[in-house]
Amino acid sequence: MKFFDGNWLVRKGVSPHFACEAYDADIGPSGEAGEGELLLYCPDRPIEGRGGTIDGGLLTIRLTAYADGVIRVRLTHHAGGRGRGPAFALGPPSPAPGGSASAGPGGALGLRSGAISARVSRKAPFLVEFLGAGADGRERRLTWTGERRSAWVQASGAPDDVPDGTYVLEQLALGVGELVYGLGERFTPFVKNGQTV
């Protein structure tokens, strides 16, 4: 679905609530985060004092070292709800061998899974970078998400192609010449660049 007209204009009837900062975090294994996990709590407005934690929206972002060289990212807003079954129980994934979460200097957070890592800035503006080793062995940025790219969205009275409801939005940066494939069975062109999925 398209929530924006171009890059900056929001469509009529759409109200995005962007993640502003990684205000709090659990580093696995502790609290809610498991082994090889990093759990981020990202409010939709800057928290400047204790009163700022009242009556605001929150995105929960869970980064997991899912397999060697794979980092799974899950965004949720109000994860609870009625089970719509049928469903069957799945065991929790075992963390990737060598997957580890850590806190660095200046409050930066990190998660490593093999040659891939995620680095999170704790201060505004919101920024999560995904890094990998280049051919020369030096770490380079593969993609990133940041300010105005991760949000929960309310739609009410929007155009017909956006039904009323609440949605989660995520945008990753792509470099020139990068292509997106896959995303399940779809009867559209194989390369997904420029499509709304």
PDB file of C-alpha atoms in Angstrom:
ATOM      1  CA  MET A   1       0.000   0.000   0.000  1.00  0.00           C
ATOM      2  CA  LYS A   2       1.119   3.522  -0.660  1.00  0.00           C
ATOM      3  CA  PHE A   3       0.962   5.774   2.384  1.00  0.00           C
ATOM      4  CA  PHE A   4       2.850   8.707   0.813  1.00  0.00           C
ATOM      5  CA  ASP A   5       2.629  10.940  -2.246  1.00  0.00           C
ATOM      6  CA  GLY A   6       6.276  11.042  -3.258  1.00  0.00           C
ATOM      7  CA  ASN A   7       8.895  11.073  -0.517  1.00  0.00           C
ATOM      8  CA  TRP A   8       7.583  13.676   1.938  1.00  0.00           C
ATOM      9  CA  LEU A   9       3.833  14.170   1.488  1.00  0.00           C
ATOM     10  CA  VAL A  10       1.479  11.918   3.466  1.00  0.00           C
ATOM     11  CA  ARG A  11      -1.699  10.811   1.681  1.00  0.00           C
ATOM     12  CA  LYS A  12      -5.068  12.106   2.879  1.00  0.00           C
ATOM     13  CA  GLY A  13      -6.532   9.984   5.705  1.00  0.00           C
ATOM     14  CA  VAL A  14      -3.156   8.421   6.622  1.00  0.00           C
ATOM     15  CA  SER A  15      -1.403   9.171   9.915  1.00  0.00           C
ATOM     16  CA  PRO A  16       2.136   7.708  10.286  1.00  0.00           C
ATOM     17  CA  HIS A  17       3.813   7.484  13.706  1.00  0.00           C
ATOM     18  CA  PHE A  18       7.556   7.161  13.057  1.00  0.00           C
ATOM     19  CA  ALA A  19      10.104   5.627  15.438  1.00  0.00           C
ATOM     20  CA  CYS A  20      12.101   8.568  16.831  1.00  0.00           C
ATOM     21  CA  GLU A  21      14.762   6.825  18.908  1.00  0.00           C
ATOM     22  CA  ALA A  22      15.705   3.513  20.509  1.00  0.00           C
ATOM     23  CA  TYR A  23      14.685   4.734  23.965  1.00  0.00           C
ATOM     24  CA  ASP A  24      15.148   1.429  25.786  1.00  0.00           C
ATOM     25  CA  ALA A  25      16.574  -1.983  24.922  1.00  0.00           C
ATOM     26  CA  ASP A  26      16.942  -5.534  26.219  1.00  0.00           C
ATOM     27  CA  ILE A  27      20.147  -7.325  25.328  1.00  0.00           C
ATOM     28  CA  GLY A  28      19.829 -11.124  25.338  1.00  0.00           C
ATOM     29  CA  PRO A  29      19.738 -13.148  27.394  1.00  0.00           C
ATOM     30  CA  SER A  30      17.921 -10.841  29.802  1.00  0.00           C
ATOM     31  CA  GLY A  31      14.363  -9.665  30.331  1.00  0.00           C
ATOM     32  CA  GLU A  32      12.312 -10.342  27.210  1.00  0.00           C
ATOM     33  CA  ALA A  33      15.279 -10.836  24.861  1.00  0.00           C
ATOM     34  CA  GLY A  34      16.632 -14.347  24.348  1.00  0.00           C
ATOM     35  CA  GLU A  35      20.124 -15.567  23.511  1.00  0.00           C
ATOM     36  CA  GLY A  36      21.430 -13.802  20.382  1.00  0.00           C
ATOM     37  CA  GLU A  37      18.610 -11.206  20.435  1.00  0.00           C
ATOM     38  CA  LEU A  38      18.330  -7.453  20.734  1.00  0.00           C
ATOM     39  CA  LEU A  39      14.936  -5.977  21.647  1.00  0.00           C
ATOM     40  CA  LEU A  40      14.376  -2.251  20.990  1.00  0.00           C
ATOM     41  CA  TYR A  41      11.563  -0.078  22.332  1.00  0.00           C
ATOM     42  CA  CYS A  42      11.101   2.865  19.974  1.00  0.00           C
ATOM     43  CA  PRO A  43       8.582   5.615  20.872  1.00  0.00           C
ATOM     44  CA  ASP A  44       6.946   7.696  18.155  1.00  0.00           C
ATOM     45  CA  ARG A  45       8.064  10.958  19.753  1.00  0.00           C
ATOM     46  CA  PRO A  46      11.238  12.036  21.569  1.00  0.00           C
ATOM     47  CA  ILE A  47      11.229  11.253  25.305  1.00  0.00           C
ATOM     48  CA  GLU A  48      12.595  14.318  27.103  1.00  0.00           C
ATOM     49  CA  GLY A  49      11.406  13.501  30.611  1.00  0.00           C
ATOM     50  CA  ARG A  50       9.380  11.058  32.659  1.00  0.00           C
ATOM     51  CA  GLY A  51       6.089  12.578  31.493  1.00  0.00           C
ATOM     52  CA  GLY A  52       7.027  11.848  27.873  1.00  0.00           C
ATOM     53  CA  THR A  53       6.551   8.119  28.467  1.00  0.00           C
ATOM     54  CA  ILE A  54       2.794   8.579  29.006  1.00  0.00           C
ATOM     55  CA  ASP A  55       0.188   8.371  26.249  1.00  0.00           C
ATOM     56  CA  GLY A  56       2.428   7.776  23.263  1.00  0.00           C
ATOM     57  CA  GLY A  57       2.817   5.100  20.608  1.00  0.00           C
ATOM     58  CA  LEU A  58       5.559   2.496  20.616  1.00  0.00           C
ATOM     59  CA  LEU A  59       7.185   0.246  18.032  1.00  0.00           C
ATOM     60  CA  THR A  60       8.918  -2.876  19.324  1.00  0.00           C
ATOM     61  CA  ILE A  61      11.764  -4.069  17.105  1.00  0.00           C
ATOM     62  CA  ARG A  62      13.272  -7.520  17.722  1.00  0.00           C
ATOM     63  CA  LEU A  63      16.574  -8.326  15.981  1.00  0.00           C
ATOM     64  CA  THR A  64      17.566 -12.007  16.147  1.00  0.00           C
ATOM     65  CA  ALA A  65      20.743 -13.785  15.013  1.00  0.00           C
ATOM     66  CA  TYR A  66      18.563 -16.363  13.261  1.00  0.00           C
ATOM     67  CA  ALA A  67      21.236 -18.320  11.378  1.00  0.00           C
ATOM     68  CA  ASP A  68      24.867 -17.805  10.449  1.00  0.00           C
ATOM     69  CA  GLY A  69      24.905 -14.618   8.356  1.00  0.00           C
ATOM     70  CA  VAL A  70      21.149 -13.988   8.830  1.00  0.00           C
ATOM     71  CA  ILE A  71      19.563 -11.353  11.064  1.00  0.00           C
ATOM     72  CA  ARG A  72      15.775 -11.540  11.392  1.00  0.00           C
ATOM     73  CA  VAL A  73      13.960  -8.263  12.086  1.00  0.00           C
ATOM     74  CA  ARG A  74      10.408  -8.145  13.468  1.00  0.00           C
ATOM     75  CA  LEU A  75       8.477  -4.890  13.974  1.00  0.00           C
ATOM     76  CA  THR A  76       5.352  -4.941  16.127  1.00  0.00           C
ATOM     77  CA  HIS A  77       2.870  -2.448  17.496  1.00  0.00           C
ATOM     78  CA  HIS A  78       0.470  -3.977  20.030  1.00  0.00           C
ATOM     79  CA  ALA A  79       1.491  -7.592  19.409  1.00  0.00           C
ATOM     80  CA  GLY A  80      -1.340  -9.034  21.503  1.00  0.00           C
ATOM     81  CA  GLY A  81      -4.718  -9.895  20.074  1.00  0.00           C
ATOM     82  CA  ARG A  82      -7.266 -12.599  19.456  1.00  0.00           C
ATOM     83  CA  GLY A  83      -5.899 -15.777  17.897  1.00  0.00           C
ATOM     84  CA  ARG A  84      -7.417 -16.233  14.461  1.00  0.00           C
ATOM     85  CA  GLY A  85      -6.423 -19.938  14.189  1.00  0.00           C
ATOM     86  CA  PRO A  86      -5.999 -22.527  13.088  1.00  0.00           C
ATOM     87  CA  ALA A  87      -2.441 -22.544  14.370  1.00  0.00           C
ATOM     88  CA  PHE A  88       0.167 -24.954  15.653  1.00  0.00           C
ATOM     89  CA  ALA A  89       2.953 -24.385  18.137  1.00  0.00           C
ATOM     90  CA  LEU A  90       6.470 -23.749  16.898  1.00  0.00           C
ATOM     91  CA  GLY A  91       9.476 -24.017  19.166  1.00  0.00           C
ATOM     92  CA  PRO A  92      11.598 -20.913  19.510  1.00  0.00           C
ATOM     93  CA  PRO A  93      14.467 -20.826  17.026  1.00  0.00           C
ATOM     94  CA  SER A  94      17.805 -21.723  18.472  1.00  0.00           C
ATOM     95  CA  PRO A  95      20.176 -18.784  18.160  1.00  0.00           C
ATOM     96  CA  ALA A  96      22.777 -18.846  15.429  1.00  0.00           C
ATOM     97  CA  PRO A  97      26.125 -20.262  16.508  1.00  0.00           C
ATOM     98  CA  GLY A  98      28.228 -17.272  17.484  1.00  0.00           C
ATOM     99  CA  GLY A  99      25.242 -14.876  17.429  1.00  0.00           C
ATOM    100  CA  SER A 100      25.693 -12.241  20.106  1.00  0.00           C
ATOM    101  CA  ALA A 101      24.176  -8.929  21.204  1.00  0.00           C
ATOM    102  CA  SER A 102      26.236  -6.244  22.924  1.00  0.00           C
ATOM    103  CA  ALA A 103      26.281  -2.652  24.161  1.00  0.00           C
ATOM    104  CA  GLY A 104      29.125  -0.455  22.971  1.00  0.00           C
ATOM    105  CA  PRO A 105      30.585   2.934  23.857  1.00  0.00           C
ATOM    106  CA  GLY A 106      28.201   5.888  23.805  1.00  0.00           C
ATOM    107  CA  GLY A 107      25.190   3.635  24.252  1.00  0.00           C
ATOM    108  CA  ALA A 108      25.412   2.096  20.764  1.00  0.00           C
ATOM    109  CA  LEU A 109      23.953  -1.411  20.528  1.00  0.00           C
ATOM    110  CA  GLY A 110      25.059  -4.240  18.261  1.00  0.00           C
ATOM    111  CA  LEU A 111      24.073  -7.718  17.134  1.00  0.00           C
ATOM    112  CA  ARG A 112      26.406 -10.046  15.222  1.00  0.00           C
ATOM    113  CA  SER A 113      25.540 -13.163  13.242  1.00  0.00           C
ATOM    114  CA  GLY A 114      28.536 -14.554  11.383  1.00  0.00           C
ATOM    115  CA  ALA A 115      29.879 -11.954   8.943  1.00  0.00           C
ATOM    116  CA  ILE A 116      26.729  -9.785   9.221  1.00  0.00           C
ATOM    117  CA  SER A 117      26.032  -7.310  12.021  1.00  0.00           C
ATOM    118  CA  ALA A 118      23.426  -4.724  12.996  1.00  0.00           C
ATOM    119  CA  ARG A 119      24.360  -1.478  14.738  1.00  0.00           C
ATOM    120  CA  VAL A 120      21.731   0.648  16.515  1.00  0.00           C
ATOM    121  CA  SER A 121      22.092   4.277  17.568  1.00  0.00           C
ATOM    122  CA  ARG A 122      20.404   4.887  20.939  1.00  0.00           C
ATOM    123  CA  LYS A 123      20.077   8.639  20.417  1.00  0.00           C
ATOM    124  CA  ALA A 124      17.759  10.522  18.070  1.00  0.00           C
ATOM    125  CA  PRO A 125      17.544  10.384  15.137  1.00  0.00           C
ATOM    126  CA  PHE A 126      16.571   6.707  14.921  1.00  0.00           C
ATOM    127  CA  LEU A 127      19.096   4.632  12.939  1.00  0.00           C
ATOM    128  CA  VAL A 128      19.684   0.896  12.435  1.00  0.00           C
ATOM    129  CA  GLU A 129      22.556  -0.059  10.094  1.00  0.00           C
ATOM    130  CA  PHE A 130      23.228  -3.517   8.677  1.00  0.00           C
ATOM    131  CA  LEU A 131      26.924  -4.161   8.023  1.00  0.00           C
ATOM    132  CA  GLY A 132      28.895  -6.891   6.282  1.00  0.00           C
ATOM    133  CA  ALA A 133      32.496  -7.598   5.350  1.00  0.00           C
ATOM    134  CA  GLY A 134      33.537  -6.400   1.908  1.00  0.00           C
ATOM    135  CA  ALA A 135      35.966  -8.136  -0.447  1.00  0.00           C
ATOM    136  CA  ASP A 136      38.857  -6.297   1.248  1.00  0.00           C
ATOM    137  CA  GLY A 137      37.746  -7.562   4.689  1.00  0.00           C
ATOM    138  CA  ARG A 138      36.657  -4.117   5.897  1.00  0.00           C
ATOM    139  CA  GLU A 139      33.148  -3.668   7.249  1.00  0.00           C
ATOM    140  CA  ARG A 140      30.781  -1.777   4.942  1.00  0.00           C
ATOM    141  CA  ARG A 141      27.144  -0.707   5.196  1.00  0.00           C
ATOM    142  CA  LEU A 142      24.803  -3.048   3.319  1.00  0.00           C
ATOM    143  CA  THR A 143      21.560  -1.198   4.041  1.00  0.00           C
ATOM    144  CA  TRP A 144      19.974   0.920   6.738  1.00  0.00           C
ATOM    145  CA  THR A 145      16.698   2.164   8.116  1.00  0.00           C
ATOM    146  CA  GLY A 146      16.262   5.399   9.974  1.00  0.00           C
ATOM    147  CA  GLU A 147      14.300   8.563  10.493  1.00  0.00           C
ATOM    148  CA  ARG A 148      10.879   8.493   8.718  1.00  0.00           C
ATOM    149  CA  ARG A 149      11.365   4.859   7.627  1.00  0.00           C
ATOM    150  CA  SER A 150       9.964   2.698  10.475  1.00  0.00           C
ATOM    151  CA  ALA A 151       6.438   3.464  11.653  1.00  0.00           C
ATOM    152  CA  TRP A 152       3.022   2.280  12.660  1.00  0.00           C
ATOM    153  CA  VAL A 153       0.333   3.839  10.488  1.00  0.00           C
ATOM    154  CA  GLN A 154      -3.328   4.621  11.116  1.00  0.00           C
ATOM    155  CA  ALA A 155      -5.569   4.885   8.055  1.00  0.00           C
ATOM    156  CA  SER A 156      -9.089   6.309   8.237  1.00  0.00           C
ATOM    157  CA  GLY A 157     -10.849   7.796   5.231  1.00  0.00           C
ATOM    158  CA  ALA A 158      -7.828   7.184   2.996  1.00  0.00           C
ATOM    159  CA  PRO A 159      -8.138   6.490  -0.749  1.00  0.00           C
ATOM    160  CA  ASP A 160      -9.730   3.156  -1.740  1.00  0.00           C
ATOM    161  CA  ASP A 161      -6.386   1.333  -2.137  1.00  0.00           C
ATOM    162  CA  VAL A 162      -5.663   1.813   1.618  1.00  0.00           C
ATOM    163  CA  PRO A 163      -8.414   0.161   3.699  1.00  0.00           C
ATOM    164  CA  ASP A 164      -9.090   1.654   7.139  1.00  0.00           C
ATOM    165  CA  GLY A 165      -6.953   0.053   9.834  1.00  0.00           C
ATOM    166  CA  THR A 166      -3.557   0.023  11.519  1.00  0.00           C
ATOM    167  CA  TYR A 167      -0.407  -1.033   9.635  1.00  0.00           C
ATOM    168  CA  VAL A 168       3.338  -1.346  10.196  1.00  0.00           C
ATOM    169  CA  LEU A 169       5.674   0.359   7.697  1.00  0.00           C
ATOM    170  CA  GLU A 170       9.367  -0.369   7.081  1.00  0.00           C
ATOM    171  CA  GLN A 171      11.642   1.037   4.377  1.00  0.00           C
ATOM    172  CA  LEU A 172      15.233  -0.068   3.765  1.00  0.00           C
ATOM    173  CA  ALA A 173      17.698   1.994   1.766  1.00  0.00           C
ATOM    174  CA  LEU A 174      18.931   0.503  -1.520  1.00  0.00           C
ATOM    175  CA  GLY A 175      22.034   1.495  -3.429  1.00  0.00           C
ATOM    176  CA  VAL A 176      22.072   2.337  -7.119  1.00  0.00           C
ATOM    177  CA  GLY A 177      21.801  -0.880  -9.159  1.00  0.00           C
ATOM    178  CA  GLU A 178      20.572  -3.060  -6.252  1.00  0.00           C
ATOM    179  CA  LEU A 179      17.609  -5.305  -7.016  1.00  0.00           C
ATOM    180  CA  VAL A 180      14.902  -6.841  -4.796  1.00  0.00           C
ATOM    181  CA  TYR A 181      13.654 -10.379  -5.553  1.00  0.00           C
ATOM    182  CA  GLY A 182      11.298 -12.879  -3.972  1.00  0.00           C
ATOM    183  CA  LEU A 183       8.714 -11.801  -1.367  1.00  0.00           C
ATOM    184  CA  GLY A 184       6.472 -14.820  -1.941  1.00  0.00           C
ATOM    185  CA  GLU A 185       4.332 -15.888  -4.871  1.00  0.00           C
ATOM    186  CA  ARG A 186       3.249 -12.825  -6.829  1.00  0.00           C
ATOM    187  CA  PHE A 187       2.194 -12.575 -10.449  1.00  0.00           C
ATOM    188  CA  THR A 188       4.160  -9.421 -11.106  1.00  0.00           C
ATOM    189  CA  PRO A 189       7.637  -8.823 -12.553  1.00  0.00           C
ATOM    190  CA  PHE A 190      10.412 -10.858 -10.904  1.00  0.00           C
ATOM    191  CA  VAL A 191      12.383  -7.726  -9.897  1.00  0.00           C
ATOM    192  CA  LYS A 192      10.313  -5.955  -7.235  1.00  0.00           C
ATOM    193  CA  ASN A 193      12.027  -2.528  -7.376  1.00  0.00           C
ATOM    194  CA  GLY A 194       9.445   0.249  -7.716  1.00  0.00           C
ATOM    195  CA  GLN A 195       6.522  -1.987  -6.736  1.00  0.00           C
ATOM    196  CA  THR A 196       4.353  -1.660  -3.657  1.00  0.00           C
ATOM    197  CA  VAL A 197       4.177  -5.024  -1.873  1.00  0.00           C
TER     198      VAL A 197
END
